[in-house]
Amino acid sequence: MANNTLVIKLGGTLLESDEALTALFDGLTQFLNDSHRPLVLVHGGGCLVDDLLKGLGLKSTKKNGLRVTPFEHIPLIAGALAGTANKQMMAKAIAHGIKSVGFCLADGGMCKVTQLDPELGAVGECQPNDASLAQAVLDMGCMPVISSIGITEQGELMNVNADQAATAIAELLGADLVMLSDVSGILDGKGQLIPDMTQAKAEELIAKGVITGGMEVKVRAALHAAATLGRPIAVASWRYPEQLSSLLAGGAVGTKVMA
Ligand SMILES: Nc1ncnc2c1ncn2[C@@H]1O[C@H](COP(=O)(O)OP(=O)(O)O)[C@@H](O)[C@H]1O
Ligand SMILES: CC(=O)N[C@@H](CCC(=O)OP(=O)(O)O)C(=O)O
């Protein structure tokens, strides 16, 4: 049987606008009604973490797009991502009549998470592991809503970049992957949308400093998923929900990342 599961990664800045979040869920509801495809959401929430840490007078830095996460910050970050962000996404789903279940990467052993680099602190690297819980939830007609908090085999909480988490979940389920961010796709040095992205082109633009920070992490994650899943990964905006059905039908919206 063909697997037509779709994983959508939602960038956290979406949570800063209730209007944009509602419009996006209107589009998702329409998509679910029209296509009846199993849908999984993986979400970020970096902006919520920024606000929380700033409010508490704590400094937070990023290294190559990844948040340096001192172990004393991880309970707060887990609260913002697996708590606030996850439940705000679920709340919007429920208000749209979409039955959903909120998870982190550790639930049911979905993903194996290990510490990425001691210099980054409690930052995790994520591998797909056990699909049975997510699949059972999809088979029940519910939508998994997954945050990027993971737990190591030693029982330590880890902060995983949400693009890397979405890639692992798409690989776990053999699903299509669409990454929705606050930009219309990958942009060139003049701010113009690049319709197609390959590994070679990405390396060139990263070396030139055109693709930086969070987008560098996203592009590398998308290239990884495109290679392992053998299909293009879309990077597009959550700002234009009216383009969602065309995008989800494989139309030319945003950037198509190919291995
Ligand atoms: N070449 C590029 N094209 C588009 N965005 C870029 C590029 N280089 C850096 N960026 C930055 O990457 C951001 C998107 O990454 P990120 O903030 O991690 O998004 P999200 O939270 O949606 O995952 C953009 O808002 C932009 O500031
Ligand atoms: C390690 C790391 O960088 N973790 C991210 C997790 C959240 C995230 O990726 O959120 P967005 O998708 O909204 O950017 C962070 O702490 O910001």
PDB file of C-alpha atoms and ligand atoms in Angstrom:
ATOM      1  CA  MET A   1       0.000   0.000   0.000  1.00  0.00           C
ATOM      2  CA  ALA A   2       1.385   3.426  -0.915  1.00  0.00           C
ATOM      3  CA  ASN A   3       2.234   5.571   2.093  1.00  0.00           C
ATOM      4  CA  ASN A   4       0.758   8.990   1.517  1.00  0.00           C
ATOM      5  CA  THR A   5       1.434  10.413   4.977  1.00  0.00           C
ATOM      6  CA  LEU A   6       2.425  14.081   4.959  1.00  0.00           C
ATOM      7  CA  VAL A   7       4.626  15.715   7.599  1.00  0.00           C
ATOM      8  CA  ILE A   8       4.409  19.496   7.857  1.00  0.00           C
ATOM      9  CA  LYS A   9       7.000  21.389   9.881  1.00  0.00           C
ATOM     10  CA  LEU A  10       5.709  24.679  11.255  1.00  0.00           C
ATOM     11  CA  GLY A  11       8.234  27.353  12.235  1.00  0.00           C
ATOM     12  CA  GLY A  12       7.621  28.824  15.664  1.00  0.00           C
ATOM     13  CA  THR A  13       7.169  32.440  14.567  1.00  0.00           C
ATOM     14  CA  LEU A  14       3.730  31.344  13.349  1.00  0.00           C
ATOM     15  CA  LEU A  15       2.729  31.270  17.029  1.00  0.00           C
ATOM     16  CA  GLU A  16       3.304  35.021  17.259  1.00  0.00           C
ATOM     17  CA  SER A  17       0.251  35.752  15.106  1.00  0.00           C
ATOM     18  CA  ASP A  18      -3.084  34.230  16.070  1.00  0.00           C
ATOM     19  CA  GLU A  19      -4.484  35.466  12.759  1.00  0.00           C
ATOM     20  CA  ALA A  20      -1.800  33.676  10.718  1.00  0.00           C
ATOM     21  CA  LEU A  21      -2.152  30.516  12.844  1.00  0.00           C
ATOM     22  CA  THR A  22      -5.935  30.481  12.327  1.00  0.00           C
ATOM     23  CA  ALA A  23      -5.555  31.063   8.572  1.00  0.00           C
ATOM     24  CA  LEU A  24      -3.043  28.232   8.304  1.00  0.00           C
ATOM     25  CA  PHE A  25      -5.301  25.815  10.205  1.00  0.00           C
ATOM     26  CA  ASP A  26      -8.212  26.849   7.956  1.00  0.00           C
ATOM     27  CA  GLY A  27      -6.006  25.707   5.044  1.00  0.00           C
ATOM     28  CA  LEU A  28      -5.013  22.474   6.801  1.00  0.00           C
ATOM     29  CA  THR A  29      -8.655  21.672   7.605  1.00  0.00           C
ATOM     30  CA  GLN A  30      -9.575  22.149   3.938  1.00  0.00           C
ATOM     31  CA  PHE A  31      -6.654  19.937   2.924  1.00  0.00           C
ATOM     32  CA  LEU A  32      -7.703  17.163   5.334  1.00  0.00           C
ATOM     33  CA  ASN A  33     -11.305  17.306   4.139  1.00  0.00           C
ATOM     34  CA  ASP A  34     -10.282  17.210   0.464  1.00  0.00           C
ATOM     35  CA  SER A  35      -7.413  14.726   0.521  1.00  0.00           C
ATOM     36  CA  HIS A  36      -8.023  12.475   3.548  1.00  0.00           C
ATOM     37  CA  ARG A  37      -4.225  12.100   3.741  1.00  0.00           C
ATOM     38  CA  PRO A  38      -2.731  11.233   7.145  1.00  0.00           C
ATOM     39  CA  LEU A  39      -1.144  14.440   8.479  1.00  0.00           C
ATOM     40  CA  VAL A  40       1.551  14.936  11.132  1.00  0.00           C
ATOM     41  CA  LEU A  41       2.682  18.325  12.437  1.00  0.00           C
ATOM     42  CA  VAL A  42       6.180  18.924  13.806  1.00  0.00           C
ATOM     43  CA  HIS A  43       6.600  22.389  15.258  1.00  0.00           C
ATOM     44  CA  GLY A  44       9.323  24.749  16.427  1.00  0.00           C
ATOM     45  CA  GLY A  45       9.018  27.596  18.855  1.00  0.00           C
ATOM     46  CA  GLY A  46      12.427  29.232  18.947  1.00  0.00           C
ATOM     47  CA  CYS A  47      10.810  32.663  19.313  1.00  0.00           C
ATOM     48  CA  LEU A  48       8.934  31.510  22.461  1.00  0.00           C
ATOM     49  CA  VAL A  49      12.235  30.288  23.891  1.00  0.00           C
ATOM     50  CA  ASP A  50      13.887  33.631  23.034  1.00  0.00           C
ATOM     51  CA  ASP A  51      11.089  35.565  24.787  1.00  0.00           C
ATOM     52  CA  LEU A  52      11.086  33.313  27.851  1.00  0.00           C
ATOM     53  CA  LEU A  53      14.849  33.390  28.389  1.00  0.00           C
ATOM     54  CA  LYS A  54      15.010  37.151  27.751  1.00  0.00           C
ATOM     55  CA  GLY A  55      12.186  37.746  30.229  1.00  0.00           C
ATOM     56  CA  LEU A  56      14.132  35.805  32.841  1.00  0.00           C
ATOM     57  CA  GLY A  57      17.265  37.849  32.116  1.00  0.00           C
ATOM     58  CA  LEU A  58      19.093  34.812  30.674  1.00  0.00           C
ATOM     59  CA  LYS A  59      21.428  35.176  27.672  1.00  0.00           C
ATOM     60  CA  SER A  60      20.973  32.746  24.802  1.00  0.00           C
ATOM     61  CA  THR A  61      23.296  32.322  21.830  1.00  0.00           C
ATOM     62  CA  LYS A  62      23.268  30.300  18.620  1.00  0.00           C
ATOM     63  CA  LYS A  63      26.111  28.506  16.891  1.00  0.00           C
ATOM     64  CA  ASN A  64      25.614  27.748  13.186  1.00  0.00           C
ATOM     65  CA  GLY A  65      21.855  28.161  13.671  1.00  0.00           C
ATOM     66  CA  LEU A  66      21.639  25.869  16.727  1.00  0.00           C
ATOM     67  CA  ARG A  67      20.824  27.218  20.193  1.00  0.00           C
ATOM     68  CA  VAL A  68      23.599  26.680  22.738  1.00  0.00           C
ATOM     69  CA  THR A  69      21.604  25.067  25.554  1.00  0.00           C
ATOM     70  CA  PRO A  70      23.194  25.060  29.022  1.00  0.00           C
ATOM     71  CA  PHE A  71      21.821  22.138  31.051  1.00  0.00           C
ATOM     72  CA  GLU A  72      20.243  24.602  33.513  1.00  0.00           C
ATOM     73  CA  HIS A  73      18.152  26.085  30.629  1.00  0.00           C
ATOM     74  CA  ILE A  74      16.702  22.788  29.378  1.00  0.00           C
ATOM     75  CA  PRO A  75      13.764  22.565  31.857  1.00  0.00           C
ATOM     76  CA  LEU A  76      12.641  26.030  30.716  1.00  0.00           C
ATOM     77  CA  ILE A  77      13.134  25.251  27.023  1.00  0.00           C
ATOM     78  CA  ALA A  78      11.289  21.927  27.353  1.00  0.00           C
ATOM     79  CA  GLY A  79       8.436  23.809  29.033  1.00  0.00           C
ATOM     80  CA  ALA A  80       8.227  26.344  26.196  1.00  0.00           C
ATOM     81  CA  LEU A  81       8.466  23.822  23.328  1.00  0.00           C
ATOM     82  CA  ALA A  82       6.819  20.604  24.626  1.00  0.00           C
ATOM     83  CA  GLY A  83       4.415  22.628  26.796  1.00  0.00           C
ATOM     84  CA  THR A  84       3.349  26.052  25.568  1.00  0.00           C
ATOM     85  CA  ALA A  85       4.106  25.710  21.830  1.00  0.00           C
ATOM     86  CA  ASN A  86       2.776  22.150  21.611  1.00  0.00           C
ATOM     87  CA  LYS A  87      -0.463  22.942  23.432  1.00  0.00           C
ATOM     88  CA  GLN A  88      -1.043  26.174  21.477  1.00  0.00           C
ATOM     89  CA  MET A  89      -0.764  24.188  18.229  1.00  0.00           C
ATOM     90  CA  MET A  90      -3.105  21.506  19.584  1.00  0.00           C
ATOM     91  CA  ALA A  91      -5.558  24.134  20.794  1.00  0.00           C
ATOM     92  CA  LYS A  92      -5.815  25.561  17.281  1.00  0.00           C
ATOM     93  CA  ALA A  93      -6.241  22.054  15.823  1.00  0.00           C
ATOM     94  CA  ILE A  94      -9.020  21.260  18.303  1.00  0.00           C
ATOM     95  CA  ALA A  95     -10.751  24.581  17.578  1.00  0.00           C
ATOM     96  CA  HIS A  96     -10.780  23.488  13.918  1.00  0.00           C
ATOM     97  CA  GLY A  97     -12.313  20.103  14.767  1.00  0.00           C
ATOM     98  CA  ILE A  98      -9.067  18.213  14.096  1.00  0.00           C
ATOM     99  CA  LYS A  99      -8.535  15.454  16.674  1.00  0.00           C
ATOM    100  CA  SER A 100      -4.911  15.600  17.747  1.00  0.00           C
ATOM    101  CA  VAL A 101      -2.429  14.072  20.174  1.00  0.00           C
ATOM    102  CA  GLY A 102       0.566  16.050  21.459  1.00  0.00           C
ATOM    103  CA  PHE A 103       3.964  14.348  21.647  1.00  0.00           C
ATOM    104  CA  CYS A 104       7.655  15.012  22.083  1.00  0.00           C
ATOM    105  CA  LEU A 105      10.273  12.989  20.178  1.00  0.00           C
ATOM    106  CA  ALA A 106      10.638  10.484  23.034  1.00  0.00           C
ATOM    107  CA  ASP A 107       7.001   9.335  23.214  1.00  0.00           C
ATOM    108  CA  GLY A 108       6.721   5.629  22.368  1.00  0.00           C
ATOM    109  CA  GLY A 109      10.439   5.670  21.473  1.00  0.00           C
ATOM    110  CA  MET A 110       9.616   7.546  18.240  1.00  0.00           C
ATOM    111  CA  CYS A 111      13.123   8.983  17.871  1.00  0.00           C
ATOM    112  CA  LYS A 112      16.508   8.132  19.397  1.00  0.00           C
ATOM    113  CA  VAL A 113      18.176  11.301  20.611  1.00  0.00           C
ATOM    114  CA  THR A 114      21.856  11.632  21.563  1.00  0.00           C
ATOM    115  CA  GLN A 115      23.881  14.671  22.590  1.00  0.00           C
ATOM    116  CA  LEU A 116      25.176  16.360  19.426  1.00  0.00           C
ATOM    117  CA  ASP A 117      28.249  18.195  20.699  1.00  0.00           C
ATOM    118  CA  PRO A 118      29.304  18.857  24.310  1.00  0.00           C
ATOM    119  CA  GLU A 119      30.039  22.487  23.335  1.00  0.00           C
ATOM    120  CA  LEU A 120      26.335  23.002  22.607  1.00  0.00           C
ATOM    121  CA  GLY A 121      25.192  21.562  25.952  1.00  0.00           C
ATOM    122  CA  ALA A 122      21.775  19.876  25.979  1.00  0.00           C
ATOM    123  CA  VAL A 123      21.346  19.892  22.188  1.00  0.00           C
ATOM    124  CA  GLY A 124      20.273  16.612  20.670  1.00  0.00           C
ATOM    125  CA  GLU A 125      20.772  14.811  17.419  1.00  0.00           C
ATOM    126  CA  CYS A 126      17.760  12.832  16.321  1.00  0.00           C
ATOM    127  CA  GLN A 127      17.326   9.474  14.540  1.00  0.00           C
ATOM    128  CA  PRO A 128      14.047   7.808  13.576  1.00  0.00           C
ATOM    129  CA  ASN A 129      13.416   4.745  15.764  1.00  0.00           C
ATOM    130  CA  ASP A 130       9.914   3.347  16.359  1.00  0.00           C
ATOM    131  CA  ALA A 131       6.924   4.380  14.249  1.00  0.00           C
ATOM    132  CA  SER A 132       4.298   2.245  16.015  1.00  0.00           C
ATOM    133  CA  LEU A 133       2.832   4.925  18.320  1.00  0.00           C
ATOM    134  CA  ALA A 134       2.622   7.632  15.634  1.00  0.00           C
ATOM    135  CA  GLN A 135       1.160   5.096  13.201  1.00  0.00           C
ATOM    136  CA  ALA A 136      -1.417   3.904  15.750  1.00  0.00           C
ATOM    137  CA  VAL A 137      -2.497   7.505  16.369  1.00  0.00           C
ATOM    138  CA  LEU A 138      -2.804   8.129  12.609  1.00  0.00           C
ATOM    139  CA  ASP A 139      -4.786   4.877  12.247  1.00  0.00           C
ATOM    140  CA  MET A 140      -7.187   6.215  14.917  1.00  0.00           C
ATOM    141  CA  GLY A 141      -7.821   9.222  12.672  1.00  0.00           C
ATOM    142  CA  CYS A 142      -5.895  11.603  14.959  1.00  0.00           C
ATOM    143  CA  MET A 143      -3.156  14.032  14.001  1.00  0.00           C
ATOM    144  CA  PRO A 144       0.139  13.752  15.929  1.00  0.00           C
ATOM    145  CA  VAL A 145       1.491  17.191  16.925  1.00  0.00           C
ATOM    146  CA  ILE A 146       5.169  16.727  17.771  1.00  0.00           C
ATOM    147  CA  SER A 147       7.573  19.094  19.542  1.00  0.00           C
ATOM    148  CA  SER A 148      11.351  18.895  19.107  1.00  0.00           C
ATOM    149  CA  ILE A 149      12.182  17.970  22.698  1.00  0.00           C
ATOM    150  CA  GLY A 150      13.916  14.589  22.973  1.00  0.00           C
ATOM    151  CA  ILE A 151      15.173  12.351  25.785  1.00  0.00           C
ATOM    152  CA  THR A 152      18.415  10.350  25.655  1.00  0.00           C
ATOM    153  CA  GLU A 153      18.692   6.687  26.688  1.00  0.00           C
ATOM    154  CA  GLN A 154      20.306   7.987  29.891  1.00  0.00           C
ATOM    155  CA  GLY A 155      17.168  10.025  30.599  1.00  0.00           C
ATOM    156  CA  GLU A 156      18.451  13.517  29.825  1.00  0.00           C
ATOM    157  CA  LEU A 157      16.186  16.102  28.195  1.00  0.00           C
ATOM    158  CA  MET A 158      17.585  17.430  24.896  1.00  0.00           C
ATOM    159  CA  ASN A 159      16.731  20.418  22.728  1.00  0.00           C
ATOM    160  CA  VAL A 160      16.585  19.303  19.070  1.00  0.00           C
ATOM    161  CA  ASN A 161      16.325  21.789  16.218  1.00  0.00           C
ATOM    162  CA  ALA A 162      12.779  21.437  14.890  1.00  0.00           C
ATOM    163  CA  ASP A 163      13.824  21.124  11.223  1.00  0.00           C
ATOM    164  CA  GLN A 164      16.053  18.181  12.149  1.00  0.00           C
ATOM    165  CA  ALA A 165      13.200  16.722  14.228  1.00  0.00           C
ATOM    166  CA  ALA A 166      10.788  17.045  11.273  1.00  0.00           C
ATOM    167  CA  THR A 167      13.279  15.297   8.998  1.00  0.00           C
ATOM    168  CA  ALA A 168      13.584  12.368  11.415  1.00  0.00           C
ATOM    169  CA  ILE A 169       9.775  12.099  11.725  1.00  0.00           C
ATOM    170  CA  ALA A 170       9.326  12.152   7.919  1.00  0.00           C
ATOM    171  CA  GLU A 171      11.972   9.415   7.658  1.00  0.00           C
ATOM    172  CA  LEU A 172      10.292   7.472  10.470  1.00  0.00           C
ATOM    173  CA  LEU A 173       6.993   7.424   8.584  1.00  0.00           C
ATOM    174  CA  GLY A 174       8.349   7.338   5.008  1.00  0.00           C
ATOM    175  CA  ALA A 175       6.298  10.497   4.518  1.00  0.00           C
ATOM    176  CA  ASP A 176       6.377  13.560   2.277  1.00  0.00           C
ATOM    177  CA  LEU A 177       7.830  16.598   4.054  1.00  0.00           C
ATOM    178  CA  VAL A 178       6.915  20.264   3.713  1.00  0.00           C
ATOM    179  CA  MET A 179       8.724  22.878   5.816  1.00  0.00           C
ATOM    180  CA  LEU A 180       6.769  26.091   6.381  1.00  0.00           C
ATOM    181  CA  SER A 181       8.731  29.105   7.592  1.00  0.00           C
ATOM    182  CA  ASP A 182       8.421  32.908   7.749  1.00  0.00           C
ATOM    183  CA  VAL A 183      10.086  33.359   4.339  1.00  0.00           C
ATOM    184  CA  SER A 184       8.687  32.347   0.937  1.00  0.00           C
ATOM    185  CA  GLY A 185      11.478  29.775   0.483  1.00  0.00           C
ATOM    186  CA  ILE A 186      15.246  29.850   0.095  1.00  0.00           C
ATOM    187  CA  LEU A 187      16.224  33.304  -1.165  1.00  0.00           C
ATOM    188  CA  ASP A 188      19.256  34.350  -3.224  1.00  0.00           C
ATOM    189  CA  GLY A 189      21.589  37.237  -2.404  1.00  0.00           C
ATOM    190  CA  LYS A 190      19.038  39.700  -3.866  1.00  0.00           C
ATOM    191  CA  GLY A 191      16.123  38.366  -1.853  1.00  0.00           C
ATOM    192  CA  GLN A 192      14.649  36.524  -4.848  1.00  0.00           C
ATOM    193  CA  LEU A 193      13.085  33.076  -4.388  1.00  0.00           C
ATOM    194  CA  ILE A 194      15.233  30.162  -5.623  1.00  0.00           C
ATOM    195  CA  PRO A 195      12.775  27.591  -7.076  1.00  0.00           C
ATOM    196  CA  ASP A 196      15.103  24.553  -6.929  1.00  0.00           C
ATOM    197  CA  MET A 197      17.943  23.688  -4.574  1.00  0.00           C
ATOM    198  CA  THR A 198      20.563  20.941  -4.896  1.00  0.00           C
ATOM    199  CA  GLN A 199      23.396  19.884  -2.589  1.00  0.00           C
ATOM    200  CA  ALA A 200      26.022  21.589  -4.796  1.00  0.00           C
ATOM    201  CA  LYS A 201      24.059  24.855  -5.049  1.00  0.00           C
ATOM    202  CA  ALA A 202      23.408  24.848  -1.298  1.00  0.00           C
ATOM    203  CA  GLU A 203      27.108  24.358  -0.451  1.00  0.00           C
ATOM    204  CA  GLU A 204      27.991  27.266  -2.755  1.00  0.00           C
ATOM    205  CA  LEU A 205      25.395  29.613  -1.213  1.00  0.00           C
ATOM    206  CA  ILE A 206      26.366  28.592   2.343  1.00  0.00           C
ATOM    207  CA  ALA A 207      30.060  29.229   1.536  1.00  0.00           C
ATOM    208  CA  LYS A 208      29.145  32.655   0.100  1.00  0.00           C
ATOM    209  CA  GLY A 209      27.162  33.534   3.238  1.00  0.00           C
ATOM    210  CA  VAL A 210      23.850  33.801   1.331  1.00  0.00           C
ATOM    211  CA  ILE A 211      22.255  30.931   3.271  1.00  0.00           C
ATOM    212  CA  THR A 212      22.940  31.407   6.994  1.00  0.00           C
ATOM    213  CA  GLY A 213      21.675  30.624  10.516  1.00  0.00           C
ATOM    214  CA  GLY A 214      18.344  28.843  10.783  1.00  0.00           C
ATOM    215  CA  MET A 215      18.094  28.516   6.992  1.00  0.00           C
ATOM    216  CA  GLU A 216      21.433  26.713   6.826  1.00  0.00           C
ATOM    217  CA  VAL A 217      20.157  24.152   9.340  1.00  0.00           C
ATOM    218  CA  LYS A 218      16.865  23.856   7.432  1.00  0.00           C
ATOM    219  CA  VAL A 219      18.533  23.346   4.031  1.00  0.00           C
ATOM    220  CA  ARG A 220      20.913  20.704   5.388  1.00  0.00           C
ATOM    221  CA  ALA A 221      17.989  18.908   7.078  1.00  0.00           C
ATOM    222  CA  ALA A 222      15.931  19.083   3.865  1.00  0.00           C
ATOM    223  CA  LEU A 223      18.846  17.760   1.754  1.00  0.00           C
ATOM    224  CA  HIS A 224      19.217  14.847   4.192  1.00  0.00           C
ATOM    225  CA  ALA A 225      15.502  14.044   3.998  1.00  0.00           C
ATOM    226  CA  ALA A 226      15.464  14.373   0.192  1.00  0.00           C
ATOM    227  CA  ALA A 227      18.318  11.859  -0.040  1.00  0.00           C
ATOM    228  CA  THR A 228      16.934   9.307   2.417  1.00  0.00           C
ATOM    229  CA  LEU A 229      13.325   9.583   1.253  1.00  0.00           C
ATOM    230  CA  GLY A 230      14.181   9.835  -2.455  1.00  0.00           C
ATOM    231  CA  ARG A 231      11.826  12.722  -3.129  1.00  0.00           C
ATOM    232  CA  PRO A 232      11.949  16.536  -3.130  1.00  0.00           C
ATOM    233  CA  ILE A 233      11.273  18.455   0.092  1.00  0.00           C
ATOM    234  CA  ALA A 234       9.372  21.751  -0.115  1.00  0.00           C
ATOM    235  CA  VAL A 235      10.512  24.838   1.832  1.00  0.00           C
ATOM    236  CA  ALA A 236       7.799  27.489   1.704  1.00  0.00           C
ATOM    237  CA  SER A 237       5.928  30.061   3.771  1.00  0.00           C
ATOM    238  CA  TRP A 238       3.071  29.659   6.241  1.00  0.00           C
ATOM    239  CA  ARG A 239       2.046  33.223   5.339  1.00  0.00           C
ATOM    240  CA  TYR A 240       0.071  32.254   2.221  1.00  0.00           C
ATOM    241  CA  PRO A 241      -2.412  29.550   3.252  1.00  0.00           C
ATOM    242  CA  GLU A 242      -4.259  30.129  -0.047  1.00  0.00           C
ATOM    243  CA  GLN A 243      -1.220  28.538  -1.772  1.00  0.00           C
ATOM    244  CA  LEU A 244      -1.295  25.552   0.555  1.00  0.00           C
ATOM    245  CA  SER A 245      -3.451  23.256  -1.594  1.00  0.00           C
ATOM    246  CA  SER A 246      -1.291  23.943  -4.667  1.00  0.00           C
ATOM    247  CA  LEU A 247       1.846  23.383  -2.593  1.00  0.00           C
ATOM    248  CA  LEU A 248       0.503  20.164  -1.081  1.00  0.00           C
ATOM    249  CA  ALA A 249      -0.496  18.951  -4.559  1.00  0.00           C
ATOM    250  CA  GLY A 250       3.165  19.351  -5.619  1.00  0.00           C
ATOM    251  CA  GLY A 251       2.745  22.745  -7.324  1.00  0.00           C
ATOM    252  CA  ALA A 252       5.595  25.216  -7.870  1.00  0.00           C
ATOM    253  CA  VAL A 253       5.385  27.044  -4.544  1.00  0.00           C
ATOM    254  CA  GLY A 254       8.491  27.916  -2.507  1.00  0.00           C
ATOM    255  CA  THR A 255      11.781  26.056  -3.016  1.00  0.00           C
ATOM    256  CA  LYS A 256      12.032  22.382  -3.941  1.00  0.00           C
ATOM    257  CA  VAL A 257      15.068  20.829  -2.283  1.00  0.00           C
ATOM    258  CA  MET A 258      16.439  17.834  -4.167  1.00  0.00           C
ATOM    259  CA  ALA A 259      19.255  15.493  -3.174  1.00  0.00           C
TER     260      ALA A 259
HETATM  261  N1  LIG B   1      19.135  32.482   1.967  1.00  0.00           N
HETATM  262  C1  LIG B   1      18.141  32.597   2.865  1.00  0.00           C
HETATM  263  N2  LIG B   1      16.854  32.534   2.441  1.00  0.00           N
HETATM  264  C2  LIG B   1      15.827  32.669   3.320  1.00  0.00           C
HETATM  265  N3  LIG B   1      16.000  32.862   4.643  1.00  0.00           N
HETATM  266  C3  LIG B   1      17.248  32.927   5.127  1.00  0.00           C
HETATM  267  C4  LIG B   1      18.386  32.785   4.260  1.00  0.00           C
HETATM  268  N4  LIG B   1      19.511  32.880   5.025  1.00  0.00           N
HETATM  269  C5  LIG B   1      19.114  33.079   6.284  1.00  0.00           C
HETATM  270  N5  LIG B   1      17.766  33.099   6.369  1.00  0.00           N
HETATM  271  C6  LIG B   1      17.013  33.300   7.613  1.00  0.00           C
HETATM  272  O1  LIG B   1      16.458  32.058   7.968  1.00  0.00           O
HETATM  273  C7  LIG B   1      15.192  32.306   8.603  1.00  0.00           C
HETATM  274  C8  LIG B   1      14.377  31.032   8.585  1.00  0.00           C
HETATM  275  O2  LIG B   1      14.987  30.087   9.452  1.00  0.00           O
HETATM  276  P1  LIG B   1      14.387  29.882  10.919  1.00  0.00           P
HETATM  277  O3  LIG B   1      14.352  31.179  11.636  1.00  0.00           O
HETATM  278  O4  LIG B   1      15.098  28.760  11.554  1.00  0.00           O
HETATM  279  O5  LIG B   1      12.918  29.503  10.517  1.00  0.00           O
HETATM  280  P2  LIG B   1      11.812  28.603  11.215  1.00  0.00           P
HETATM  281  O6  LIG B   1      11.674  29.127  12.605  1.00  0.00           O
HETATM  282  O7  LIG B   1      10.615  28.819  10.357  1.00  0.00           O
HETATM  283  O8  LIG B   1      12.326  27.217  11.157  1.00  0.00           O
HETATM  284  C9  LIG B   1      14.623  33.455   7.800  1.00  0.00           C
HETATM  285  O9  LIG B   1      13.655  34.189   8.533  1.00  0.00           O
HETATM  286  C10 LIG B   1      15.862  34.285   7.486  1.00  0.00           C
HETATM  287  O10 LIG B   1      16.054  35.273   8.470  1.00  0.00           O
HETATM  288  C1  LIG B   2      18.904  23.219  19.142  1.00  0.00           C
HETATM  289  C2  LIG B   2      17.947  24.266  18.670  1.00  0.00           C
HETATM  290  O1  LIG B   2      18.349  25.183  17.971  1.00  0.00           O
HETATM  291  N1  LIG B   2      16.664  24.148  19.051  1.00  0.00           N
HETATM  292  C3  LIG B   2      15.636  25.067  18.697  1.00  0.00           C
HETATM  293  C4  LIG B   2      14.312  24.333  18.823  1.00  0.00           C
HETATM  294  C5  LIG B   2      13.123  25.137  18.366  1.00  0.00           C
HETATM  295  C6  LIG B   2      13.124  25.413  16.880  1.00  0.00           C
HETATM  296  O2  LIG B   2      13.864  24.848  16.082  1.00  0.00           O
HETATM  297  O3  LIG B   2      12.183  26.351  16.527  1.00  0.00           O
HETATM  298  P1  LIG B   2      11.942  27.035  15.125  1.00  0.00           P
HETATM  299  O4  LIG B   2      11.592  25.973  14.135  1.00  0.00           O
HETATM  300  O5  LIG B   2      10.816  27.940  15.390  1.00  0.00           O
HETATM  301  O6  LIG B   2      13.218  27.742  14.729  1.00  0.00           O
HETATM  302  C7  LIG B   2      15.657  26.315  19.617  1.00  0.00           C
HETATM  303  O7  LIG B   2      15.966  26.193  20.794  1.00  0.00           O
HETATM  304  O8  LIG B   2      15.322  27.400  19.099  1.00  0.00           O
END
